[in-house]
Short mmCIF file of C-alpha atoms and ligand atoms in Angstrom, two decimals:
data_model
loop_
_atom_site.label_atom_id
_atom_site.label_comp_id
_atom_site.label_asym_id
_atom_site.label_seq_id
_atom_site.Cartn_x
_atom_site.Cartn_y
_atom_site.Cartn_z
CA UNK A 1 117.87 105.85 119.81
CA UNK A 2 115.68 104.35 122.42
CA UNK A 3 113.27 107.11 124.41
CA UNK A 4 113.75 105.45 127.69
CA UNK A 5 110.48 106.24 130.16
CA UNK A 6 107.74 106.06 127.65
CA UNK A 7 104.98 103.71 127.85
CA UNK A 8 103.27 101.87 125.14
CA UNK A 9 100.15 103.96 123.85
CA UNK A 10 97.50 103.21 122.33
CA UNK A 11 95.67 106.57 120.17
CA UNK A 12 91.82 106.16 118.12
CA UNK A 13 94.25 107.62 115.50
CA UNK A 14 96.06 104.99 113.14
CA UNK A 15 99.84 105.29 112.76
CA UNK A 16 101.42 103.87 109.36
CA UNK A 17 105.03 103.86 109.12
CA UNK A 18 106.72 103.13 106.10
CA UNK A 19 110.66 101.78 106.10
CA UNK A 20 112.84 101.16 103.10
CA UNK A 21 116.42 101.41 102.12
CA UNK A 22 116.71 104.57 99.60
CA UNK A 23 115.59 104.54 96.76
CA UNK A 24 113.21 102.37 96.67
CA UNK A 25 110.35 104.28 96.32
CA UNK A 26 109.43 105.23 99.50
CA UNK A 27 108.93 108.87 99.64
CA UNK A 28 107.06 108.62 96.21
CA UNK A 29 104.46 106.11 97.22
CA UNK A 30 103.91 107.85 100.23
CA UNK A 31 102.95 111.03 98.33
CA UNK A 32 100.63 109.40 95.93
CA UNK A 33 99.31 108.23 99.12
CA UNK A 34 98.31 111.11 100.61
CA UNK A 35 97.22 112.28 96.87
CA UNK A 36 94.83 109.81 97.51
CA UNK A 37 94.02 109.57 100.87
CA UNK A 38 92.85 113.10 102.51
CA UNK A 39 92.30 111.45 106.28
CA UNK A 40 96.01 110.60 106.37
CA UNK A 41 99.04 113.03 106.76
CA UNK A 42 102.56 112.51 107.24
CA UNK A 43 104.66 113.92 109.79
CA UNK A 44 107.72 116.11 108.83
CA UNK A 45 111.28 114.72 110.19
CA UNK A 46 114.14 117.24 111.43
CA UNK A 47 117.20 116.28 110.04
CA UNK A 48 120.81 117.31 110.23
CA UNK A 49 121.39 116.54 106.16
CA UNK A 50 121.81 119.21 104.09
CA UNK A 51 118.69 119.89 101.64
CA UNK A 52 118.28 118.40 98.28
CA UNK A 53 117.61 120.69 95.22
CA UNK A 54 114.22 120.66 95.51
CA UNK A 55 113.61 120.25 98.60
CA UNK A 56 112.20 123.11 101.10
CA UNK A 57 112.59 123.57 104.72
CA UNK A 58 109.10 122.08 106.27
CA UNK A 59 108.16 120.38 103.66
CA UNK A 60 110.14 117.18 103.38
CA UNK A 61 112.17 117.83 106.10
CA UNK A 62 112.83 120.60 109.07
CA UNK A 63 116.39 121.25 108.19
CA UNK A 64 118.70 122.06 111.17
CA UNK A 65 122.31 122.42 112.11
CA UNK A 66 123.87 119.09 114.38
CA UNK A 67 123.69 121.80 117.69
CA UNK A 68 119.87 122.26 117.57
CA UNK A 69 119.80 118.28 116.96
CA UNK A 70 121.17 117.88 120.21
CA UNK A 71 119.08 120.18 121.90
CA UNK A 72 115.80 118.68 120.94
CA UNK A 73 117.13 115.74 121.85
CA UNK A 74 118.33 117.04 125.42
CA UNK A 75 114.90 118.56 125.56
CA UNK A 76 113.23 115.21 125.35
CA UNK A 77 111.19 116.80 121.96
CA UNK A 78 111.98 113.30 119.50
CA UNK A 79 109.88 110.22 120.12
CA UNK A 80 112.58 108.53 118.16
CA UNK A 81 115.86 109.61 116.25
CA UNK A 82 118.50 107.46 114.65
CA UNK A 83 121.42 108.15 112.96
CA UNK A 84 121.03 107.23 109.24
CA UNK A 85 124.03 107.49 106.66
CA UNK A 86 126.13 109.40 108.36
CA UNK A 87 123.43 112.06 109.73
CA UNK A 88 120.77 112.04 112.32
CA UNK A 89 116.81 112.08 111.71
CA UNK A 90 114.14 112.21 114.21
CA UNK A 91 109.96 112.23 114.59
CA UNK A 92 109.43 115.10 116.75
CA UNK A 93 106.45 114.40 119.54
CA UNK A 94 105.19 117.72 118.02
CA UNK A 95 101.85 117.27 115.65
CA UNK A 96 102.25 113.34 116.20
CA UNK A 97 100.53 112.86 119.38
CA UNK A 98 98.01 115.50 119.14
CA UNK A 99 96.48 114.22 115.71
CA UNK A 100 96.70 110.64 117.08
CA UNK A 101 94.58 111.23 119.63
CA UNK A 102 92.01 113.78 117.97
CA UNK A 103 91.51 110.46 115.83
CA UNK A 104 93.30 111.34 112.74
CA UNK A 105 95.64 108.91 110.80
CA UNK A 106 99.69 109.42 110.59
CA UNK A 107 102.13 107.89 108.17
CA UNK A 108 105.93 108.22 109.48
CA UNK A 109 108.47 107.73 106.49
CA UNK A 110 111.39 106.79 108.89
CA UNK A 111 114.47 104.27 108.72
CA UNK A 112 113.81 100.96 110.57
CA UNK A 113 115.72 101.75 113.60
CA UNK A 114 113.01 104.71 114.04
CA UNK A 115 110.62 102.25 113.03
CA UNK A 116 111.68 99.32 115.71
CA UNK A 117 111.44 102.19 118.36
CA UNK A 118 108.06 103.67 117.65
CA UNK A 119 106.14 99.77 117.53
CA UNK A 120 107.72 99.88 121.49
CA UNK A 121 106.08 103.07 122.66
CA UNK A 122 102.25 102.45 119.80
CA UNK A 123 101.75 98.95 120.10
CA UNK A 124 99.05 99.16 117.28
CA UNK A 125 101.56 100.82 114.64
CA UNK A 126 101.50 99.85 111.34
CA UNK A 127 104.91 98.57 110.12
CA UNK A 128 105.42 98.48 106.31
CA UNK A 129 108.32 97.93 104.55
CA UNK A 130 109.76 98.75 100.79
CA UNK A 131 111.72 96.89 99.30
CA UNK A 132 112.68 97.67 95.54
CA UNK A 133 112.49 94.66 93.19
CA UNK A 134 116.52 94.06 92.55
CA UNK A 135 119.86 95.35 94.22
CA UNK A 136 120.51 96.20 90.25
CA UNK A 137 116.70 98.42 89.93
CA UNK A 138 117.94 100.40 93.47
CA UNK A 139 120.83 101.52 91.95
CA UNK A 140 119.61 102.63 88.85
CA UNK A 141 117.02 104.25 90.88
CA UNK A 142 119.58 106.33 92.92
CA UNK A 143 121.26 106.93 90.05
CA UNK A 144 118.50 108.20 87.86
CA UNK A 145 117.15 110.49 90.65
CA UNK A 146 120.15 112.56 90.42
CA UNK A 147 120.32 114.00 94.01
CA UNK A 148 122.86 112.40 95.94
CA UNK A 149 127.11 112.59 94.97
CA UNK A 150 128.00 108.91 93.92
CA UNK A 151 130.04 108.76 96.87
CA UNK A 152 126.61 108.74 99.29
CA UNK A 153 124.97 106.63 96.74
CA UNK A 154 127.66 104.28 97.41
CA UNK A 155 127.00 104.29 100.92
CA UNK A 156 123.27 104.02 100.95
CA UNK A 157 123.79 101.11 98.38
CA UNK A 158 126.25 99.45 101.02
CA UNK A 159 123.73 100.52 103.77
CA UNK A 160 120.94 98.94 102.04
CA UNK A 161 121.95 95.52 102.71
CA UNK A 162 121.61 95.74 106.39
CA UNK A 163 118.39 97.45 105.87
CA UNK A 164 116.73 94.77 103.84
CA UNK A 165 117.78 92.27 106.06
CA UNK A 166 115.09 94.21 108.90
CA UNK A 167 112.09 93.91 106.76
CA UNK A 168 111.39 90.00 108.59
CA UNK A 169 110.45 92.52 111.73
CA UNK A 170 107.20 94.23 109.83
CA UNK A 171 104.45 93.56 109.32
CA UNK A 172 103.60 94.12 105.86
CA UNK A 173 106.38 94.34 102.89
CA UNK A 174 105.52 95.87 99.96
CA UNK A 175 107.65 95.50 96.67
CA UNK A 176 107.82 98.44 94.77
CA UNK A 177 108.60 96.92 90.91
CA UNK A 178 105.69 98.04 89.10
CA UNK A 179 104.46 102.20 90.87
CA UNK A 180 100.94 101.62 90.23
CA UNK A 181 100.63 97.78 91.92
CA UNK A 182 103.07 99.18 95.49
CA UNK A 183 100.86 102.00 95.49
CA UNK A 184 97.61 99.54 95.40
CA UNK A 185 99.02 97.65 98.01
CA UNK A 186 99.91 100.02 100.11
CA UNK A 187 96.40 101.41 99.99
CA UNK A 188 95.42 98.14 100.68
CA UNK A 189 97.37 97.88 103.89
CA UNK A 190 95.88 101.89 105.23
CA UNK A 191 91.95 100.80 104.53
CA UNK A 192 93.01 97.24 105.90
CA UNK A 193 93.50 98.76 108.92
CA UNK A 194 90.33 101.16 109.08
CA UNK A 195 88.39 98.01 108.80
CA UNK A 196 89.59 96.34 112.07
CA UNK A 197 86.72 95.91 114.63
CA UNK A 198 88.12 99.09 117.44
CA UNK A 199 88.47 101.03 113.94
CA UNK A 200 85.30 100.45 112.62
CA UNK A 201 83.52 101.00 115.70
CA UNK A 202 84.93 104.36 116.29
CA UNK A 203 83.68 105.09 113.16
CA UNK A 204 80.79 103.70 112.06
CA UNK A 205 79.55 104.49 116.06
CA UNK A 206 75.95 104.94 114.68
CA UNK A 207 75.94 101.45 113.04
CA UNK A 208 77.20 99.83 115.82
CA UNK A 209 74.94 101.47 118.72
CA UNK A 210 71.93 100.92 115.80
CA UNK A 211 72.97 96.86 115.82
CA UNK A 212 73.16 96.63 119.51
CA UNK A 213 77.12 96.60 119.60
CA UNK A 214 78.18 99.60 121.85
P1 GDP B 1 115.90 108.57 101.23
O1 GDP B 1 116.28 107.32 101.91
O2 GDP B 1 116.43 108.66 99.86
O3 GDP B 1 114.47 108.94 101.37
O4 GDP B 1 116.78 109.67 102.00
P2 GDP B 1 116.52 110.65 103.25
O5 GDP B 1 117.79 111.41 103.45
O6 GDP B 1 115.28 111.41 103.05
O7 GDP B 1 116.35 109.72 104.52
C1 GDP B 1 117.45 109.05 105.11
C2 GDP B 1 116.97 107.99 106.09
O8 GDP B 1 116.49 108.58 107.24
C3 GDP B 1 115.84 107.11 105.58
O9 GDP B 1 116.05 105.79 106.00
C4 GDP B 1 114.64 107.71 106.22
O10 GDP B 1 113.58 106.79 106.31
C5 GDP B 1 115.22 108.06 107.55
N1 GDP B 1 114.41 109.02 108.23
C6 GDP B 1 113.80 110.12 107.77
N2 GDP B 1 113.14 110.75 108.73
C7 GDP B 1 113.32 110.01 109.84
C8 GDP B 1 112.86 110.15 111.18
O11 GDP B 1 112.15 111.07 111.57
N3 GDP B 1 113.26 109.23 112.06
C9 GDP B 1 114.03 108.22 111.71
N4 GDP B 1 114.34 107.35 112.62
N5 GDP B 1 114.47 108.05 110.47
C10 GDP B 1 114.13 108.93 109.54
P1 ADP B 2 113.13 106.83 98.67
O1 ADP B 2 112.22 107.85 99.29
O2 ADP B 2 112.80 105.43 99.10
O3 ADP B 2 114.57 107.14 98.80
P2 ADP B 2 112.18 107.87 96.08
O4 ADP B 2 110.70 107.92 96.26
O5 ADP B 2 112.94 109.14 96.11
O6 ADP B 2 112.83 106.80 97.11
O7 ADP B 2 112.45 107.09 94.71
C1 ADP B 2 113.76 106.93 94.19
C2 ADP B 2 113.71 107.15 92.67
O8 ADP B 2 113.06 106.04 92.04
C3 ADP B 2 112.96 108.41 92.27
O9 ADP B 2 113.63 109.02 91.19
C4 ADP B 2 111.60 107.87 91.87
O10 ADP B 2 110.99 108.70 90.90
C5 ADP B 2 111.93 106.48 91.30
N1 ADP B 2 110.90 105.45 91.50
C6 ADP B 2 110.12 105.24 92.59
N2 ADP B 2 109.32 104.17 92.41
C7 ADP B 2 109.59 103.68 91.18
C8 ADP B 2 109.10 102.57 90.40
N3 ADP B 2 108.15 101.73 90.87
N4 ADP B 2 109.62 102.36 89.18
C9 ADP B 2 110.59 103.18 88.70
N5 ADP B 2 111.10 104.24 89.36
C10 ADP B 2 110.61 104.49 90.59
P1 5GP B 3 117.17 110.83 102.82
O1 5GP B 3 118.40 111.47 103.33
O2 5GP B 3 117.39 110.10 101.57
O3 5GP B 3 116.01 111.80 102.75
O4 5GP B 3 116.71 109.73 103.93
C1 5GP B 3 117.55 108.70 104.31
C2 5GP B 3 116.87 107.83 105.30
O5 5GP B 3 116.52 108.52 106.53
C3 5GP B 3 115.60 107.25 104.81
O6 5GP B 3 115.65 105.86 105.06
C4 5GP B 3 114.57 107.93 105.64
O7 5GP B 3 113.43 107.12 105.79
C5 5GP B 3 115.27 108.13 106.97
N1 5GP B 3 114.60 109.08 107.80
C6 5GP B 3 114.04 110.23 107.43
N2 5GP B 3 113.49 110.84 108.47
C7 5GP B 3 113.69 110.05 109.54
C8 5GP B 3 113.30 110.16 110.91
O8 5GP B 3 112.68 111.11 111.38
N3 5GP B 3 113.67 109.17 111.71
C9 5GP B 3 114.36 108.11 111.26
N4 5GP B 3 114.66 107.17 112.13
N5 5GP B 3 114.73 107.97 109.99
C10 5GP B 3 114.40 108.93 109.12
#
């Protein structure tokens, strides 16, 4: 939902976020990712779903009940929510802003509605989108992964459609067929990033007041 009042910002800090429908891969790129990649972290969504087997509370998620939804959002605490299959999912402006501006690099895993949102308010976000390599490999995917009831499969497979058709508004799509080649190219797109001019600069300061260029 649209955070009416905030300007556009712009942070030394890079912001990644990564979009997909589920099941494509998107969670388990973005954890080799950060395997890789110790300058980048990844901010931790609330969300109103219930948790998956595995999962623990502030790890993939900050699990909460629909009342303490609303209150963050009455409190003005989300720089984006959306509603996503039936529940509700938000970035919190907690941890986000700070480590933007101290310089450090964020990667938001978030649905494209968060994703249209948050290119409004950081004009310099990085958009990038999953898509998996067939509709026949996503469902297999969901399948195999064993944590949803085939009922909510069915709806994120029916959901899916509507998200693919937003990956034209990105910047960068990714498709993740072969692990090993997404997860190249989404490296790729990260130290793409580091190497534009303001990045560099901020950087390599030494370099550039050494060469003249500060
Ligand atoms: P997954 O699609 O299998 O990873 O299932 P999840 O239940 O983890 O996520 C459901 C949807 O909510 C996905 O599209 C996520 O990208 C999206 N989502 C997760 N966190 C956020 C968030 O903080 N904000 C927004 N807008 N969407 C989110
Ligand atoms: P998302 O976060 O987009 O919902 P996940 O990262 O949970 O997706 O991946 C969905 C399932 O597909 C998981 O069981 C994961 O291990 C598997 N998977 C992810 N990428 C690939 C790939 N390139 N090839 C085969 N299986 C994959
Ligand atoms: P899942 O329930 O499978 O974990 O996630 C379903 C969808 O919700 C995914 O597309 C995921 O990216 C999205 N999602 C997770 N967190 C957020 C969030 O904070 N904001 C938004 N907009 N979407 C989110």
């Amino acid at each position: 939902m649209k955070n009416e009042g905030t300007q556009p910002m712009e942070t030394p800090g890079n912001l990644f976020v990564v979009a997909a429908p589920s099941g494509a891969g998107k969670s388990s790129l973005v954890k080799a990712l950060l395997e890789l990649d110790s300058h980048l972290q990844v901010s931790v969504s609330h969300t109103t779903r219930a948790p998956r087997g595995q999962e623990q509370n502030g790890r993939e998620y900050w699990f909460i009940r629909p009342d303490e939804f609303q209150s963050m959002i009455d409190r003005g605490d989300f720089f984006e929510w959306a509603e996503v299959h039936g529940n509700r999912y938000g970035t919190s402006r907690e941890g986000i802003e700070a480590r933007l501006m101290a310089g450090e690099d964020v990667v938001l895993e978030i649905d494209y509605q968060g994703a249209l949102q948050i290119k409004q308010m950081f004009v310099h976000a990085v958009l990038i989108f999953i898509l998996p390599p067939s509709w026949a490999e996503l469902e297999q995917r969901l399948r195999r992964r064993g944590e949803d009831h085939p009922d909510v499969i069915a709806q994120r497979l029916v959901n899916a459609r509507v998200e693919v058709a937003q990956a034209q508004h990105f910047d960068y799509v990714i498709i993740n067929g072969l692990f090993e080649t997404a997860l190249f190219d989404l490296k790729t797109v990260v130290h793409s990033q580091r190497l534009k001019y303001v990045a560099q600069r901020r950087v390599k300061s030494g370099v550039f007041a050494a060469l003249d260029l500060l």
